[in-house]
């Protein structure tokens, strides 16, 4: 194996995150409880530095390094920037809420860094082994972070549910991976792709493995009918962890999907396209319809996340024909929207008046006009109202579906988006037209307020000027 | 070859006897100690077969760590052996069936295995090139370097998670801290109170009387 400067540079973002996780683990022992801010700041700085490194070290063309374990390409670099940035934002939003939950501890920041490392490894996995190890590194850290809110029964319930169903999903995925390995005789994704191109559907073992892999990924993404864990876990988790669950861990699952289904089983796209289409229809119906009945804000947003996976899957079902730009764009924008929406919810959540239900947002426009305005942008974006980024994301997905001759899927998606608009607008109605019942204040600090403002305004700005993000998505998928 | 075979039979005999003692010993601590003995002999057999890495792992991991853990658990649990032995006859038929199946399978394997040397064959040695620890190391630290390191991180997460989820300092628990008890000073526990004496007759003017608090 060659292990020189090019290899070191390629894995540098990962090495920075992992190394700092280990360093902070030791450093944190020597800090007094009132110096926790140092660990916090260093964790955020690490994520930011790693994101910059990932952006700077973007390769000209895809290369596999470290004996094929590590795939260094543009898609991985773009996804890593968003993964790291999103996690950093989640930490910034979560500072005050974490302090209130008595979760403002060194272990949480270390687990956050390790989870990010897992996400990054998923985004640049070159073999089945790396994909699975990255997934487990992320999942185990997330389970623990949820369970760290020990005095809360919903959090414990959420953690146990997430752990059990997550393990089941990992097991199914691993079983599928082992079948794929058995069929193709290789762990390397490019060799699996070569075998899939040769054998295709004539290899029953590969088909069976592919189906299991698809089910495992659907579990991780939260597509119907593998979505049961999402509402309970999102609702029960401490809000700052929910931000990560809803934004970056989704993006990481998408990265895994791009690696396994597109990179590994790409030649069998014709087969998994059908699965993606079916899952899209189910997710759209269940997500949008059940969300209407929700009164708890996090639960509603959880069902909305399921619906968004449906839109993503529309893009994916049409991607083999019309290109992967649309799903990548959709997922990047959803990461931004999800982080900001859950971020605002987590910041509004406080002891005296926890923002648990949609009614809690009543009159927010009078008490906190700016936060209400940001939430308005995000609700419009999630619903897909122009001129927000959410509209652009949906537009490109539907355009891709039409290009791929899946007009019925596009029409169905539009109908479901209309249904979905109802429950997003309910939040807007509560904020702007209902009289305030309780005073509900953002508890985030100034940095968090500023960060969430930038995040939400970016969602708006990318709707007005979608060019940069479209370019970025095209740049990411250029090699596929 | 004769010496090797003699050593093999020595280790094998001790192993089988020790294994029998594990399940027949009355004292569970003795059982664990016999299990250690059988592991060490098993490691010897691995060495004879040329699988030195397995031998060392068996000693380091099983004898060194797992068995110590077993001993701890045994000492902490109060196991009623009488109760455990009660259902022996009930489980005997099922156990016999399973044992029979195992013996048949092992026999079939040996019958199909052919005539290769049981002891000292160089199959496990990876030819004559190097010991299998070297070979394993070459694969782990070369081809699978990144997954190997990431697997270590996954274990680290488990470690951090276990501590983060179980260790916490609750203020409402009245547990003793021996360190603090030892470090206690007289001033922390003893308070001298000035008490005016009551009545005049028995009061020679000596000042305060000590009132001692409890000492621990």
Tab-separated table of N, CA, C and O in Angstrom, chain A residues 1 18 22 25 66-67 69-70 105 107 111 114 121 129-130 133 137 140-141 144 147-148 150-151, chain B residues 141-148 150-151 153-154 156-157 160-168 170:
chain	number	residue	atom	x	y	z
A	1	UNK	N	0.845	-1.191	0.000
A	1	UNK	CA	0.000	0.000	0.000
A	1	UNK	C	0.877	1.236	0.000
A	1	UNK	O	1.858	1.312	0.721
A	18	UNK	N	-11.226	13.003	13.679
A	18	UNK	CA	-10.965	11.885	14.599
A	18	UNK	C	-9.906	12.274	15.630
A	18	UNK	O	-10.058	11.998	16.819
A	22	UNK	N	-10.242	12.538	19.811
A	22	UNK	CA	-9.393	11.888	20.811
A	22	UNK	C	-8.729	12.920	21.711
A	22	UNK	O	-8.642	12.745	22.930
A	25	UNK	N	-11.133	14.339	24.157
A	25	UNK	CA	-11.474	13.340	25.175
A	25	UNK	C	-10.525	13.465	26.360
A	25	UNK	O	-10.929	13.377	27.524
A	66	UNK	N	-5.889	4.156	-0.220
A	66	UNK	CA	-5.778	3.229	0.902
A	66	UNK	C	-6.339	1.864	0.540
A	66	UNK	O	-7.257	1.363	1.185
A	67	UNK	N	-5.826	1.290	-0.508
A	67	UNK	CA	-6.259	-0.026	-0.993
A	67	UNK	C	-7.740	-0.075	-1.314
A	67	UNK	O	-8.422	-1.053	-1.008
A	69	UNK	N	-10.154	1.428	0.012
A	69	UNK	CA	-11.107	1.638	1.113
A	69	UNK	C	-11.741	3.023	1.054
A	69	UNK	O	-12.858	3.213	1.482
A	70	UNK	N	-10.983	3.970	0.566
A	70	UNK	CA	-11.401	5.364	0.653
A	70	UNK	C	-11.583	5.922	-0.744
A	70	UNK	O	-10.669	5.872	-1.563
A	105	UNK	N	-21.936	18.527	28.115
A	105	UNK	CA	-20.823	17.780	28.675
A	105	UNK	C	-19.832	17.421	27.585
A	105	UNK	O	-20.177	17.314	26.420
A	107	UNK	N	-18.489	14.670	26.831
A	107	UNK	CA	-18.774	13.433	26.095
A	107	UNK	C	-19.669	13.717	24.893
A	107	UNK	O	-19.502	13.118	23.830
A	111	UNK	N	-18.787	12.724	21.142
A	111	UNK	CA	-19.648	11.830	20.356
A	111	UNK	C	-20.106	12.520	19.079
A	111	UNK	O	-20.235	11.889	18.026
A	114	UNK	N	-17.302	12.205	16.708
A	114	UNK	CA	-17.166	10.836	16.198
A	114	UNK	C	-18.298	10.508	15.227
A	114	UNK	O	-18.088	9.837	14.213
A	121	UNK	N	-17.002	9.174	6.648
A	121	UNK	CA	-16.529	7.902	6.094
A	121	UNK	C	-17.596	7.274	5.208
A	121	UNK	O	-17.292	6.638	4.203
A	129	UNK	N	-17.188	-2.625	3.512
A	129	UNK	CA	-16.743	-2.628	4.897
A	129	UNK	C	-16.715	-1.213	5.459
A	129	UNK	O	-17.224	-0.947	6.554
A	130	UNK	N	-16.141	-0.283	4.694
A	130	UNK	CA	-16.055	1.097	5.173
A	130	UNK	C	-17.440	1.702	5.300
A	130	UNK	O	-17.719	2.456	6.240
A	133	UNK	N	-18.920	0.347	8.515
A	133	UNK	CA	-18.260	0.853	9.723
A	133	UNK	C	-18.598	2.318	9.951
A	133	UNK	O	-18.842	2.744	11.088
A	137	UNK	N	-20.422	3.760	13.252
A	137	UNK	CA	-19.784	4.807	14.052
A	137	UNK	C	-20.772	5.952	14.276
A	137	UNK	O	-20.916	6.462	15.390
A	140	UNK	N	-24.070	4.549	16.495
A	140	UNK	CA	-23.822	4.313	17.918
A	140	UNK	C	-23.659	5.626	18.665
A	140	UNK	O	-24.150	5.782	19.780
A	141	UNK	N	-22.985	6.577	18.024
A	141	UNK	CA	-22.832	7.873	18.682
A	141	UNK	C	-24.192	8.542	18.858
A	141	UNK	O	-24.470	9.130	19.906
A	144	UNK	N	-26.310	7.071	21.680
A	144	UNK	CA	-25.834	7.508	22.988
A	144	UNK	C	-26.233	8.941	23.273
A	144	UNK	O	-26.659	9.268	24.384
A	147	UNK	N	-29.720	9.105	24.443
A	147	UNK	CA	-29.931	8.528	25.774
A	147	UNK	C	-29.281	9.362	26.871
A	147	UNK	O	-29.558	9.145	28.049
A	148	UNK	N	-28.418	10.316	26.496
A	148	UNK	CA	-27.741	11.097	27.535
A	148	UNK	C	-28.697	11.990	28.304
A	148	UNK	O	-28.373	12.446	29.400
A	150	UNK	N	-30.940	11.674	30.522
A	150	UNK	CA	-31.362	10.484	31.245
A	150	UNK	C	-32.638	10.627	32.030
A	150	UNK	O	-33.320	9.648	32.298
A	151	UNK	N	-32.950	11.839	32.444
A	151	UNK	CA	-34.122	11.982	33.301
A	151	UNK	C	-35.409	12.097	32.507
A	151	UNK	O	-36.484	12.154	33.090
B	141	UNK	N	-2.813	-4.086	8.854
B	141	UNK	CA	-2.221	-2.754	8.849
B	141	UNK	C	-1.875	-2.283	7.452
B	141	UNK	O	-1.228	-1.268	7.289
B	142	UNK	N	-2.273	-3.039	6.462
B	142	UNK	CA	-2.000	-2.583	5.105
B	142	UNK	C	-3.291	-2.488	4.311
B	142	UNK	O	-3.825	-1.402	4.114
B	143	UNK	N	-3.825	-3.636	3.918
B	143	UNK	CA	-5.044	-3.612	3.112
B	143	UNK	C	-6.204	-3.002	3.885
B	143	UNK	O	-6.971	-2.213	3.363
B	144	UNK	N	-6.316	-3.413	5.141
B	144	UNK	CA	-7.490	-2.996	5.910
B	144	UNK	C	-7.127	-1.982	6.982
B	144	UNK	O	-7.739	-1.958	8.046
B	145	UNK	N	-6.152	-1.138	6.709
B	145	UNK	CA	-5.723	-0.176	7.729
B	145	UNK	C	-6.878	0.725	8.167
B	145	UNK	O	-7.171	0.867	9.355
B	146	UNK	N	-7.542	1.322	7.179
B	146	UNK	CA	-8.595	2.286	7.528
B	146	UNK	C	-9.755	1.624	8.270
B	146	UNK	O	-10.151	2.106	9.345
B	147	UNK	N	-10.311	0.504	7.751
B	147	UNK	CA	-11.394	-0.148	8.519
B	147	UNK	C	-10.940	-0.570	9.911
B	147	UNK	O	-11.718	-0.457	10.867
B	148	UNK	N	-9.686	-0.996	10.036
B	148	UNK	CA	-9.177	-1.439	11.330
B	148	UNK	C	-9.191	-0.284	12.322
B	148	UNK	O	-9.658	-0.426	13.461
B	150	UNK	N	-10.986	2.453	12.091
B	150	UNK	CA	-12.362	2.900	12.342
B	150	UNK	C	-13.062	1.950	13.308
B	150	UNK	O	-13.824	2.384	14.181
B	151	UNK	N	-12.755	0.655	13.193
B	151	UNK	CA	-13.337	-0.300	14.134
B	151	UNK	C	-12.894	0.039	15.556
B	151	UNK	O	-13.673	-0.056	16.513
B	153	UNK	N	-12.282	3.007	16.598
B	153	UNK	CA	-13.083	4.171	17.006
B	153	UNK	C	-14.472	3.740	17.450
B	153	UNK	O	-15.039	4.310	18.382
B	154	UNK	N	-15.046	2.744	16.744
B	154	UNK	CA	-16.371	2.257	17.134
B	154	UNK	C	-16.322	1.710	18.562
B	154	UNK	O	-17.203	1.967	19.383
B	156	UNK	N	-14.256	2.702	20.794
B	156	UNK	CA	-14.103	3.872	21.660
B	156	UNK	C	-15.466	4.496	21.950
B	156	UNK	O	-15.751	4.912	23.080
B	157	UNK	N	-16.308	4.546	20.916
B	157	UNK	CA	-17.654	5.093	21.124
B	157	UNK	C	-18.390	4.272	22.177
B	157	UNK	O	-19.036	4.821	23.076
B	160	UNK	N	-16.968	5.304	25.571
B	160	UNK	CA	-17.432	6.629	25.990
B	160	UNK	C	-18.913	6.569	26.335
B	160	UNK	O	-19.355	7.133	27.341
B	161	UNK	N	-19.674	5.826	25.507
B	161	UNK	CA	-21.119	5.746	25.728
B	161	UNK	C	-21.407	5.097	27.069
B	161	UNK	O	-22.237	5.595	27.849
B	162	UNK	N	-20.719	3.998	27.354
B	162	UNK	CA	-20.991	3.290	28.606
B	162	UNK	C	-20.723	4.196	29.797
B	162	UNK	O	-21.516	4.241	30.753
B	163	UNK	N	-19.640	4.953	29.730
B	163	UNK	CA	-19.310	5.815	30.869
B	163	UNK	C	-20.267	7.002	30.915
B	163	UNK	O	-20.791	7.353	31.975
B	164	UNK	N	-20.525	7.605	29.760
B	164	UNK	CA	-21.384	8.791	29.749
B	164	UNK	C	-22.788	8.451	30.236
B	164	UNK	O	-23.452	9.276	30.848
B	165	UNK	N	-23.249	7.239	29.952
B	165	UNK	CA	-24.629	6.904	30.312
B	165	UNK	C	-24.761	6.402	31.744
B	165	UNK	O	-25.843	6.472	32.316
B	166	UNK	N	-23.679	5.873	32.319
B	166	UNK	CA	-23.845	5.296	33.650
B	166	UNK	C	-23.229	6.140	34.746
B	166	UNK	O	-23.734	6.140	35.862
B	167	UNK	N	-22.159	6.847	34.463
B	167	UNK	CA	-21.494	7.607	35.524
B	167	UNK	C	-22.147	8.969	35.672
B	167	UNK	O	-22.141	9.769	34.746
B	168	UNK	N	-22.732	9.199	36.800
B	168	UNK	CA	-23.187	10.561	37.054
B	168	UNK	C	-23.250	10.788	38.545
B	168	UNK	O	-23.444	9.877	39.337
B	170	UNK	N	-25.087	12.176	41.453
B	170	UNK	CA	-26.391	12.682	41.861
B	170	UNK	C	-26.262	13.295	43.251
B	170	UNK	O	-25.672	12.691	44.150
